[in-house]
GROMACS .gro file of C-alpha atoms in nm:
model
  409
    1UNK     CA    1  10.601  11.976   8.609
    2UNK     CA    2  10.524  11.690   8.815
    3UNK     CA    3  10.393  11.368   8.805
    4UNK     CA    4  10.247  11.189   9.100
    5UNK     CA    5  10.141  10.846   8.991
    6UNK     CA    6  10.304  10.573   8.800
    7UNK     CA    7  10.041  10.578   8.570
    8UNK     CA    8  10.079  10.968   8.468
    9UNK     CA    9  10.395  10.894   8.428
   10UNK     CA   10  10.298  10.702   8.074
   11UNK     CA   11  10.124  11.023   7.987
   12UNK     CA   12  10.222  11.317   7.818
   13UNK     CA   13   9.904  11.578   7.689
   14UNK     CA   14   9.933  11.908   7.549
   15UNK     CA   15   9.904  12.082   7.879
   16UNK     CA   16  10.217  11.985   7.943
   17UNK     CA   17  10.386  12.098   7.645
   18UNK     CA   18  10.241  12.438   7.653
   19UNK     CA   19  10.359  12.421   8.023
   20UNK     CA   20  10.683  12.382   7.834
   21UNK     CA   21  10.688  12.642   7.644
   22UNK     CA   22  10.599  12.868   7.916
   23UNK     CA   23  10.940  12.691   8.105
   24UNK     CA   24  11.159  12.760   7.799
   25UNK     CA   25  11.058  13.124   7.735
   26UNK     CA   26  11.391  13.288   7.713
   27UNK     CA   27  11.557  12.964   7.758
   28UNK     CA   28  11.550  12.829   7.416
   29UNK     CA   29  11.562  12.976   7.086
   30UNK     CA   30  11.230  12.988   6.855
   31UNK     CA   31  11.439  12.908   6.589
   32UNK     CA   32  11.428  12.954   6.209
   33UNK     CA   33  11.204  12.806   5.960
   34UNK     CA   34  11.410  12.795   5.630
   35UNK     CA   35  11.272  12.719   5.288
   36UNK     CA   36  11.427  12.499   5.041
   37UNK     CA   37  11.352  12.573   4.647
   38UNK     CA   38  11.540  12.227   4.587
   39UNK     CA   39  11.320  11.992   4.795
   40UNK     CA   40  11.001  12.153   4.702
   41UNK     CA   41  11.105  12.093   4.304
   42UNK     CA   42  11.173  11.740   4.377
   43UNK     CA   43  10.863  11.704   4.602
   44UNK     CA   44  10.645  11.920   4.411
   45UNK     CA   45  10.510  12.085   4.668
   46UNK     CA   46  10.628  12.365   4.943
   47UNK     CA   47  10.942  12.200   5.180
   48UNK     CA   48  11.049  12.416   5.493
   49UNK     CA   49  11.349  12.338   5.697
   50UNK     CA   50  11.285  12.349   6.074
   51UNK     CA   51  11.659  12.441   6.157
   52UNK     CA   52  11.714  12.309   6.544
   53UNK     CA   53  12.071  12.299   6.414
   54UNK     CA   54  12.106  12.684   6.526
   55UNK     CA   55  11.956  12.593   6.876
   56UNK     CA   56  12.141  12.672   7.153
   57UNK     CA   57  12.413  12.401   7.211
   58UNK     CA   58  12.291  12.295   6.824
   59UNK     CA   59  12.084  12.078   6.866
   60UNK     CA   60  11.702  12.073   7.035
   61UNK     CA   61  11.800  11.851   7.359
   62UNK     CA   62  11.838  12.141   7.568
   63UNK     CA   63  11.480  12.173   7.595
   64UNK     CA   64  11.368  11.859   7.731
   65UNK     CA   65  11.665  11.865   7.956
   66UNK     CA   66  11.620  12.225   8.133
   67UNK     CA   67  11.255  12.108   8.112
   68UNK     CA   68  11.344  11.783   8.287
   69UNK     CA   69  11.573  11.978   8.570
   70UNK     CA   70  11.368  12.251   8.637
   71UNK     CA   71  11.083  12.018   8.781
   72UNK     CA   72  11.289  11.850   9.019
   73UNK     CA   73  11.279  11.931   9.357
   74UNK     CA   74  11.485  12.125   9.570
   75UNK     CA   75  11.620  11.849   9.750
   76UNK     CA   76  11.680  11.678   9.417
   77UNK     CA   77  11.849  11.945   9.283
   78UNK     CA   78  12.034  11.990   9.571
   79UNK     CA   79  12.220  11.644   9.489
   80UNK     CA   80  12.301  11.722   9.125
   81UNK     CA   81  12.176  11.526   8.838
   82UNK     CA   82  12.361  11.306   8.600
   83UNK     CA   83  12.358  11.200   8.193
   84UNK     CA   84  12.527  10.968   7.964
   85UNK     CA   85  12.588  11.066   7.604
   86UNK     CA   86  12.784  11.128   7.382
   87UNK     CA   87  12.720  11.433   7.204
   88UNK     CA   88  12.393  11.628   7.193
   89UNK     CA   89  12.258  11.488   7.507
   90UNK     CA   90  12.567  11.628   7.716
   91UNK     CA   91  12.545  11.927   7.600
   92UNK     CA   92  12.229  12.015   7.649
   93UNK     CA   93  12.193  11.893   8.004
   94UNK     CA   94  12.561  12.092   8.069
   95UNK     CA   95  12.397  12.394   7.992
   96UNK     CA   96  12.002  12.349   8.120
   97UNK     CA   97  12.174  12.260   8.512
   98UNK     CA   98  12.452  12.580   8.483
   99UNK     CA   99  12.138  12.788   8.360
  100UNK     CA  100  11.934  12.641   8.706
  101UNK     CA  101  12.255  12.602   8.894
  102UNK     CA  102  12.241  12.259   8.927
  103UNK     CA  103  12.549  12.029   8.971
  104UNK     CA  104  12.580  11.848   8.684
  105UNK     CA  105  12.861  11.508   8.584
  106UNK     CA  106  12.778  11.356   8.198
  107UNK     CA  107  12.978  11.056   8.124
  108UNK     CA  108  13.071  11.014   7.781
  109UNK     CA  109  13.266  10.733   7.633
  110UNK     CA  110  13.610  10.707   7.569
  111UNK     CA  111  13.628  10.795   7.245
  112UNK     CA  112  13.374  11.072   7.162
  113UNK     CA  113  13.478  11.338   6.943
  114UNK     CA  114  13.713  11.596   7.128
  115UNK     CA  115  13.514  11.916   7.035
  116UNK     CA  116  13.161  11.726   7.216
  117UNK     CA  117  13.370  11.678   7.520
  118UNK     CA  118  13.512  11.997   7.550
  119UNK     CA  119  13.186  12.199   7.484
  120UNK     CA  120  12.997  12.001   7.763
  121UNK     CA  121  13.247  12.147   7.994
  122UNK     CA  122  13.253  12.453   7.854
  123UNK     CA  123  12.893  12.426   7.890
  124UNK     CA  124  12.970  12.376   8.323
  125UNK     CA  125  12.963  12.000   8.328
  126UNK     CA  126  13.211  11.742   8.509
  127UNK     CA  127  13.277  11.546   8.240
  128UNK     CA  128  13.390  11.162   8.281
  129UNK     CA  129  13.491  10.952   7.996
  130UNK     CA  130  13.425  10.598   8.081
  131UNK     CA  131  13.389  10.310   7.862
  132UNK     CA  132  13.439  10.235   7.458
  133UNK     CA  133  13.046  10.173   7.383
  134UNK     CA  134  12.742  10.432   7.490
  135UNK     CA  135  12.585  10.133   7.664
  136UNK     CA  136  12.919  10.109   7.899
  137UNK     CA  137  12.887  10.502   7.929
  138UNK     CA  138  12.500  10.443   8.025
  139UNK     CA  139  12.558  10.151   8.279
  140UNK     CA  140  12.864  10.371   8.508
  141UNK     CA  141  12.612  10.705   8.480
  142UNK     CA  142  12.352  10.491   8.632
  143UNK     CA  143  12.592  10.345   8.927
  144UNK     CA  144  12.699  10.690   9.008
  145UNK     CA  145  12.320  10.823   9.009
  146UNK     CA  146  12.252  10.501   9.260
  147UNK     CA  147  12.587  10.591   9.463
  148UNK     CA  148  12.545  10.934   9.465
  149UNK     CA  149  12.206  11.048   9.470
  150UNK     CA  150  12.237  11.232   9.169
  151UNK     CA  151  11.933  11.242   8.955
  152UNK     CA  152  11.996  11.046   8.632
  153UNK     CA  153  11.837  11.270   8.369
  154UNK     CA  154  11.757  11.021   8.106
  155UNK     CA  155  11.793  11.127   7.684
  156UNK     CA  156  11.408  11.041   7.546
  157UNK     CA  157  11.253  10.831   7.837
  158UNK     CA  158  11.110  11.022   8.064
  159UNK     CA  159  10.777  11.281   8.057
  160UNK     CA  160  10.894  11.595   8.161
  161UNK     CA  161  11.165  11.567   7.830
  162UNK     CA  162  10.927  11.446   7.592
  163UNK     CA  163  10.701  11.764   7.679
  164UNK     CA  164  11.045  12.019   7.630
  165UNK     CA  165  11.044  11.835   7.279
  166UNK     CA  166  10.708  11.897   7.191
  167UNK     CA  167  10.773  12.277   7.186
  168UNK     CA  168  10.937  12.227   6.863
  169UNK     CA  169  10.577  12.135   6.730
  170UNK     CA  170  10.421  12.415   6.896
  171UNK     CA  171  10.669  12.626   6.745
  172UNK     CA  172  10.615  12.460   6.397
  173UNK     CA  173  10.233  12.499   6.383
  174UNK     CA  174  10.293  12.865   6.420
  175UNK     CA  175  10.580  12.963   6.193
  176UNK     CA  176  10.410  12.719   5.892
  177UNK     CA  177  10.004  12.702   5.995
  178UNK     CA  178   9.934  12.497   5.662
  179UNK     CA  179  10.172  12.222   5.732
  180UNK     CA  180  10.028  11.893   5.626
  181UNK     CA  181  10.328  11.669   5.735
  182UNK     CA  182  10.598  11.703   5.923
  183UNK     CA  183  10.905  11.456   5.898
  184UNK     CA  184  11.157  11.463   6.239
  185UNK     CA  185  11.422  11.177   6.269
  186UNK     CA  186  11.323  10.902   6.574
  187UNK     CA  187  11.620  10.730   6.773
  188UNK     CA  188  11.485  10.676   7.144
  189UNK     CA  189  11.163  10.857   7.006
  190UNK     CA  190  11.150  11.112   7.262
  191UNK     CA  191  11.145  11.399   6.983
  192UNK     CA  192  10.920  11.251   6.753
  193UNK     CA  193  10.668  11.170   7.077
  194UNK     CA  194  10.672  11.533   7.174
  195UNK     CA  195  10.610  11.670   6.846
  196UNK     CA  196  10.295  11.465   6.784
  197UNK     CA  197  10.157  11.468   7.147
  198UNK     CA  198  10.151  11.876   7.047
  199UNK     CA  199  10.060  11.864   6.680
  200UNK     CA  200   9.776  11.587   6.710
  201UNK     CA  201   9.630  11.758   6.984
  202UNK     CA  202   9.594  12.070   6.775
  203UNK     CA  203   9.584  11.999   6.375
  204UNK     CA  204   9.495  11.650   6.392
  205UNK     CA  205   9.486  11.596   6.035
  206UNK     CA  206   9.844  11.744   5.990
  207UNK     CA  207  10.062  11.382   5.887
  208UNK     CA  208  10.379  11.296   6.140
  209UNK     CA  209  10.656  11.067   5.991
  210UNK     CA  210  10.922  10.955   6.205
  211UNK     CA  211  11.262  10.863   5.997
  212UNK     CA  212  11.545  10.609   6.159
  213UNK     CA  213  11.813  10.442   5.968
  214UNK     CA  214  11.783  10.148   5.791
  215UNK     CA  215  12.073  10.021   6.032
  216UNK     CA  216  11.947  10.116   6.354
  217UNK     CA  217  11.593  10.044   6.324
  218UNK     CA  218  11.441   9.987   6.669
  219UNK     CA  219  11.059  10.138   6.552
  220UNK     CA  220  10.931   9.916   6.303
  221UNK     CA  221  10.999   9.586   6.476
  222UNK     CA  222  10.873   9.716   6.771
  223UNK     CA  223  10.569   9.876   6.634
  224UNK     CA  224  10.481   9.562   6.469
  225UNK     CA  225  10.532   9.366   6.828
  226UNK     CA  226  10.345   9.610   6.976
  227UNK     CA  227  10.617   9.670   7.284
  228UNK     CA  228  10.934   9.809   7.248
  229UNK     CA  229  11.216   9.524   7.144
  230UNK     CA  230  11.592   9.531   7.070
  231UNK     CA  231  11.764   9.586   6.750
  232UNK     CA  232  12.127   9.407   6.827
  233UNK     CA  233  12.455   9.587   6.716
  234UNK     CA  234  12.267   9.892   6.535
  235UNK     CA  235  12.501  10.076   6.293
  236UNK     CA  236  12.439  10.400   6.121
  237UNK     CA  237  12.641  10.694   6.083
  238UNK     CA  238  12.377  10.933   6.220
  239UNK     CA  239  12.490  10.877   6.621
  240UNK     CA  240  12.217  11.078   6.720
  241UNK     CA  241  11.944  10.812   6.619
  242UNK     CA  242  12.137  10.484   6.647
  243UNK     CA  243  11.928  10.399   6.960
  244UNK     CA  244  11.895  10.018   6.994
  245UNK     CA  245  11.514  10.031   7.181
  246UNK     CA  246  11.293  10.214   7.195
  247UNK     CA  247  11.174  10.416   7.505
  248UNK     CA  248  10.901  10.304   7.673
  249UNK     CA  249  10.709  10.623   7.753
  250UNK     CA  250  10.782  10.751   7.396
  251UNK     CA  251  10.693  10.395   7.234
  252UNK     CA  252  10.337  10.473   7.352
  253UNK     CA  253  10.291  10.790   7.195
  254UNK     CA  254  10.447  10.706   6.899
  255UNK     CA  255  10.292  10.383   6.829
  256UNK     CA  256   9.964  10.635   6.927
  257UNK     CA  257   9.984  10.929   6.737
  258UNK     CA  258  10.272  10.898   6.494
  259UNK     CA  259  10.159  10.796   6.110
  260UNK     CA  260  10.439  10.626   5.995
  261UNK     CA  261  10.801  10.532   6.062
  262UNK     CA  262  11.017  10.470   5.739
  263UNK     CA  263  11.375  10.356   5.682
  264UNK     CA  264  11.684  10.547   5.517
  265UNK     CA  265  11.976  10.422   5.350
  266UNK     CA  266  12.365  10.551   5.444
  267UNK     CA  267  12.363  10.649   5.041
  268UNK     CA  268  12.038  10.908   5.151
  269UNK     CA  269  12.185  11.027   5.450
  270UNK     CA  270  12.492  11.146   5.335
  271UNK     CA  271  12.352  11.280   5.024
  272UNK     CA  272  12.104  11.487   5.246
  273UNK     CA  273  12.388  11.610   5.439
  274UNK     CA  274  12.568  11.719   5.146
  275UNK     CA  275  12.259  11.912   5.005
  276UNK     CA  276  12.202  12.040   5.338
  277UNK     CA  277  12.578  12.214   5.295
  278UNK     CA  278  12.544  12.328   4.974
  279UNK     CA  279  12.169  12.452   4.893
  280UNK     CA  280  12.090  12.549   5.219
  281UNK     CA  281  12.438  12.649   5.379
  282UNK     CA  282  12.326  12.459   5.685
  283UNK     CA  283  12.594  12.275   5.879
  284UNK     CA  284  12.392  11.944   6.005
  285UNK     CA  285  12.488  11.628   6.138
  286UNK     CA  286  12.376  11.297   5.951
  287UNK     CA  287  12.043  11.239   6.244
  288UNK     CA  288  11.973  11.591   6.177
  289UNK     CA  289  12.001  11.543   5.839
  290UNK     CA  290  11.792  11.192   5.844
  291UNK     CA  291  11.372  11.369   5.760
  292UNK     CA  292  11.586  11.520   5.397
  293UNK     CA  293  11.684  11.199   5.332
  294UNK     CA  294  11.371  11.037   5.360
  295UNK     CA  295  11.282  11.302   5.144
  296UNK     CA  296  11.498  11.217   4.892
  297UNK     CA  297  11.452  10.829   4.889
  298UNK     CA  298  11.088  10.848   4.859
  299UNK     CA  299  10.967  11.250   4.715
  300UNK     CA  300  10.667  11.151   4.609
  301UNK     CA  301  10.543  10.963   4.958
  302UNK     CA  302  10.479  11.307   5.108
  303UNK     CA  303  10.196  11.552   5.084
  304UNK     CA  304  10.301  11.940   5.116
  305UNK     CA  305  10.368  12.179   5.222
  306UNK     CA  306  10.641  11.980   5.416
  307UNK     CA  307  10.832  12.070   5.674
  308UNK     CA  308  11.175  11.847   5.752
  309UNK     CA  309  11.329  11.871   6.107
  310UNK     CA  310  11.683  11.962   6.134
  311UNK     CA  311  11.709  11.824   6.488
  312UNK     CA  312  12.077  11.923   6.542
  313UNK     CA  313  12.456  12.021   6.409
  314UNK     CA  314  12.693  11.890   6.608
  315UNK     CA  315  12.921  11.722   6.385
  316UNK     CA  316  13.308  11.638   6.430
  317UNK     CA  317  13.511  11.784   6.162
  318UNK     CA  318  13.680  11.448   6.120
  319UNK     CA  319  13.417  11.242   6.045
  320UNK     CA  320  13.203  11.589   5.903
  321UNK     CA  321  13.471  11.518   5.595
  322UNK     CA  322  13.446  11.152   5.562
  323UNK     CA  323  13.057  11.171   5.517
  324UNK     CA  324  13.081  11.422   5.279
  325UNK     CA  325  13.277  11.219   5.122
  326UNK     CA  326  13.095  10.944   5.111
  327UNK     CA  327  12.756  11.163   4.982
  328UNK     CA  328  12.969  11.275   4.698
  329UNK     CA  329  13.076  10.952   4.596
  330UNK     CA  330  12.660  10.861   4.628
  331UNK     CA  331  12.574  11.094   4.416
  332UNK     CA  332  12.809  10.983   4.169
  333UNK     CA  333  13.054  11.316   4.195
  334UNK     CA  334  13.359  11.102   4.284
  335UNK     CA  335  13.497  10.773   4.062
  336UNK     CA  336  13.768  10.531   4.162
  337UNK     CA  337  13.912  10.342   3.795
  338UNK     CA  338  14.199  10.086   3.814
  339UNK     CA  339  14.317  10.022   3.478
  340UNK     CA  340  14.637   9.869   3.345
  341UNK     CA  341  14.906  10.045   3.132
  342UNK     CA  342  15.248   9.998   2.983
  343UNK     CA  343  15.503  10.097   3.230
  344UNK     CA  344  15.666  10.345   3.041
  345UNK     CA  345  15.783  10.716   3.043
  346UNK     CA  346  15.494  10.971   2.978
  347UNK     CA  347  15.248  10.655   2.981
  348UNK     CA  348  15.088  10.852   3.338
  349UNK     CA  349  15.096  11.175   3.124
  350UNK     CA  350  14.917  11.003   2.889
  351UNK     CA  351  14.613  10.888   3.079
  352UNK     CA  352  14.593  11.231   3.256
  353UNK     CA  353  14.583  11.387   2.902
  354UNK     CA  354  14.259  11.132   2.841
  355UNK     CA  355  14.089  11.255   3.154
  356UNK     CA  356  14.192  11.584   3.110
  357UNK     CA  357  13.996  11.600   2.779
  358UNK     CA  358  13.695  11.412   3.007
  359UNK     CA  359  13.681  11.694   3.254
  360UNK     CA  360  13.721  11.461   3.552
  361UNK     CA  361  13.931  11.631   3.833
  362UNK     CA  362  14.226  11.388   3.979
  363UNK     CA  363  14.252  11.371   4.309
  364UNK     CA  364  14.480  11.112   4.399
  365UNK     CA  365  14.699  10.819   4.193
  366UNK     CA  366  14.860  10.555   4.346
  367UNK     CA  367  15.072  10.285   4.160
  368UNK     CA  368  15.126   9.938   4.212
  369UNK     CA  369  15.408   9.697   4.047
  370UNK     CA  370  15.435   9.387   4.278
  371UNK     CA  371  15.097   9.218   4.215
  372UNK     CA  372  15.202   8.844   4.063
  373UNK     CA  373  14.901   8.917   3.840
  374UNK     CA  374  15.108   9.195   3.664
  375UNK     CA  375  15.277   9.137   3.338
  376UNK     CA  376  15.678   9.215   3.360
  377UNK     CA  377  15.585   9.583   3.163
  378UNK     CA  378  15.254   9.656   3.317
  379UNK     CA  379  15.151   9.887   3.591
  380UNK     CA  380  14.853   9.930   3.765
  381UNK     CA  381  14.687  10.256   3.857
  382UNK     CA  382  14.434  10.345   4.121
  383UNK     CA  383  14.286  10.733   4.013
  384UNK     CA  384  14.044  10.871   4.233
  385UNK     CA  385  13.838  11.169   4.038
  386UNK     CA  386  13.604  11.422   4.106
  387UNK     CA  387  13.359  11.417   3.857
  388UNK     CA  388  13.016  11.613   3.780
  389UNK     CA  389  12.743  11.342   3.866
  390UNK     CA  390  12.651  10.955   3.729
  391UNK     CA  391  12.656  11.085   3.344
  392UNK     CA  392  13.021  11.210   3.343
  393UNK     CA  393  13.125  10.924   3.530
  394UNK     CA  394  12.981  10.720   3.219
  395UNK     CA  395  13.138  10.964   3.016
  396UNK     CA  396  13.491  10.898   3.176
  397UNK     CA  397  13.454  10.583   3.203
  398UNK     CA  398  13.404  10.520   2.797
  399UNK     CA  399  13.657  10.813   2.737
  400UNK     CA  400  13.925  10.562   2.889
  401UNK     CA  401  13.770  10.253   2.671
  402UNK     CA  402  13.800  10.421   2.328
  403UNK     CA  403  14.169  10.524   2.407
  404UNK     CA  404  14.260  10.171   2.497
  405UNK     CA  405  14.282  10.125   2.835
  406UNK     CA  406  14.192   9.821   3.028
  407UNK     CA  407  13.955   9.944   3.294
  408UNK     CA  408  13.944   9.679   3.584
  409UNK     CA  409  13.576   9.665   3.735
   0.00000   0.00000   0.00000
């Protein structure tokens, strides 16, 4: 693809997508369209999962990058190209320039999770770790592009990647031809751009919902400036969509052809990851996992059949664990109680006896005798349980009431 102007450059139709999908032919996976008996109950009407998850590199940036590196030109290409990222991104342009043998350096920060860093090499890219912050990562990729020569192949903001995205509407239209909305996370909004510059063009009346969290919320401020602005210090723990502006060549065609943008809460995004896990045995990182959520904090805003977009499953094991974690607690499986007791023998067997009865699950105690607040023959005891949803934890809760505990809120 190429783009001769500066004003085609703003412009992205569904020529070039389907010039896309001619590109990625053998390239990228068409990959699976999953149903999920769960979300359609709760929606009340047909939910599919678009799994991009069990793309190649696992996630769906590899086809805007090879679609991004395979239009440049020789002599381009000749100098190598260049990325910043820190997970999904890197990987995807590591493998599109070893599959076009292309040179390719992706600088990631400092601290990105070890199993990102090593797959981008694995994947054939000089990796460079530089900075603690994406932005720092970003600002040394694009002073070794100027240095260099090296292309810098940008995550969302750019034409040529927005069309490589768009497949995944293409692809959507034909595995699920009744669709009536489709729901795809937005960070930079290259993805969500692509997918409606495809779908609008061909089932106009088919409904596109972009999802971003409530943290790192770039969209709706922008949309309702009508230019792209900056959301300081965005936090999230979906990575993949914590994008602090928006891009300008996808803020067009979103603000254009997208429907709506809604928010998610940390609570919904770790809960969706968790049901991802267990109803669907889908491995999905929290931006992948962001369209669920918005399912789940608002089922009845969306008309079916639905289909959610699983936009990727890279996920460190480290932090894989603390989210789950943190969606169990949400959905009221885990309970922290401090309560006070007489510090006595058998007075721990006692209280274990209590929630034994309450079928809740210890999983850690921890004592404490020091605290000034303490009486000379008191204790206090920190239980963290595993419990069976917001009911039991009621349940426990009053079981440790009626035997005479002092629970301390």
């Amino acid at each position: 693809m190429s783009y001769s102007t500066p004003d085609s450059l703003q412009t992205v139709t569904l020529d070039d997508v389907l010039g896309a999908q001619k590109m990625l032919a053998g390239v990228s996976r068409v990959t699976a369209m999953e149903g999920s008996r769960h979300l359609s109950q709760l929606v009340g009407a047909p939910v599919l999962l678009k799994c991009e998850n069990l793309q190649r590199t696992g996630s769906f940036k590899l086809r805007g990058a090879y679609v991004r590196i395979a239009g440049l030109l020789p002599e381009e290409r000749a100098a190598g190209v260049v990325a910043a990222s820190a997970g999904n991104h890197a990987q995807g342009v590591a493998l599109a320039s070893s599959l076009l043998g292309v040179r390719s350096t992706v600088f990631m920060p400092s601290g990105a999770p070890l199993p990102k860093v090593a797959a981008t090499r694995d994947y054939g890219a000089e990796v460079r770790l530089h900075g603690q912050v994406v932005d720092e990562t970003l600002a040394a990729a694009q002073e070794y592009a100027e240095r260099t020569g090296a292309v810098f192949i940008h995550p969302f903001d750019h034409p040529d990647i927005i069309a490589g995205q768009g497949t995944v509407g293409l692809e959507i239209l034909e595995q699920c031809p009744e669709v009536r909305t489709i729901v795809v996370g937005i960070g930079g909004g290259g993805l969500a751009a692509g997918i409606a510059v495809a779908v609008k063009a061909l089932r106009p009346d088919v409904r596109v919902v972009g999802v971003q969290a409530a943290g790192a919320a770039a969209y709706p401020p922008s949309l309702a400036a009508g230019r792209p602005t900056v959301v300081a210090n965005p936090a999230t723990m979906a990575d993949g969509i914590k994008v602090g502006r928006p891009g300008d060549v996808p803020f067009r065609l979103v603000r254009e052809l997208v429907d709506d943008v809604v928010t998610v809460s940390e609570n919904h995004l770790s809960g969706a990851l968790l049901l991802c896990l267990e109803r669907a045995k889908l491995v999905v990182e929290p931006a992948g996992a962001s369209p669920v959520a918005a399912l789940l904090s608002a089922p009845d805003a969306f008309e079916g059949p639905v289909v959610a977009l699983l936009s990727g499953g890279n996920v460190d094991p480290l932090l894989m664990q603390r989210i789950l974690r943190h969606g169990m607690a949400a959905a009221g499986r885990y309970l922290a109680v401090t309560l006070r007791l007489t510090d006595r023998p058998g007075a721990l067997a006692t209280l274990l006896g209590v929630l034994s009865v309450a079928d809740a699950n210890v999983l850690d105690v921890s004592h404490v005798r020091t605290d000034p607040r303490l009486g000379l023959t008191e204790v206090e005891v920190e239980l963290h349980l595993e419990t069976k949803g917001p009911e039991h934890c009621a349940d426990v809760n009053r079981a440790l009431r009626e035997a005479g505990y002092t629970v301390i809120d």
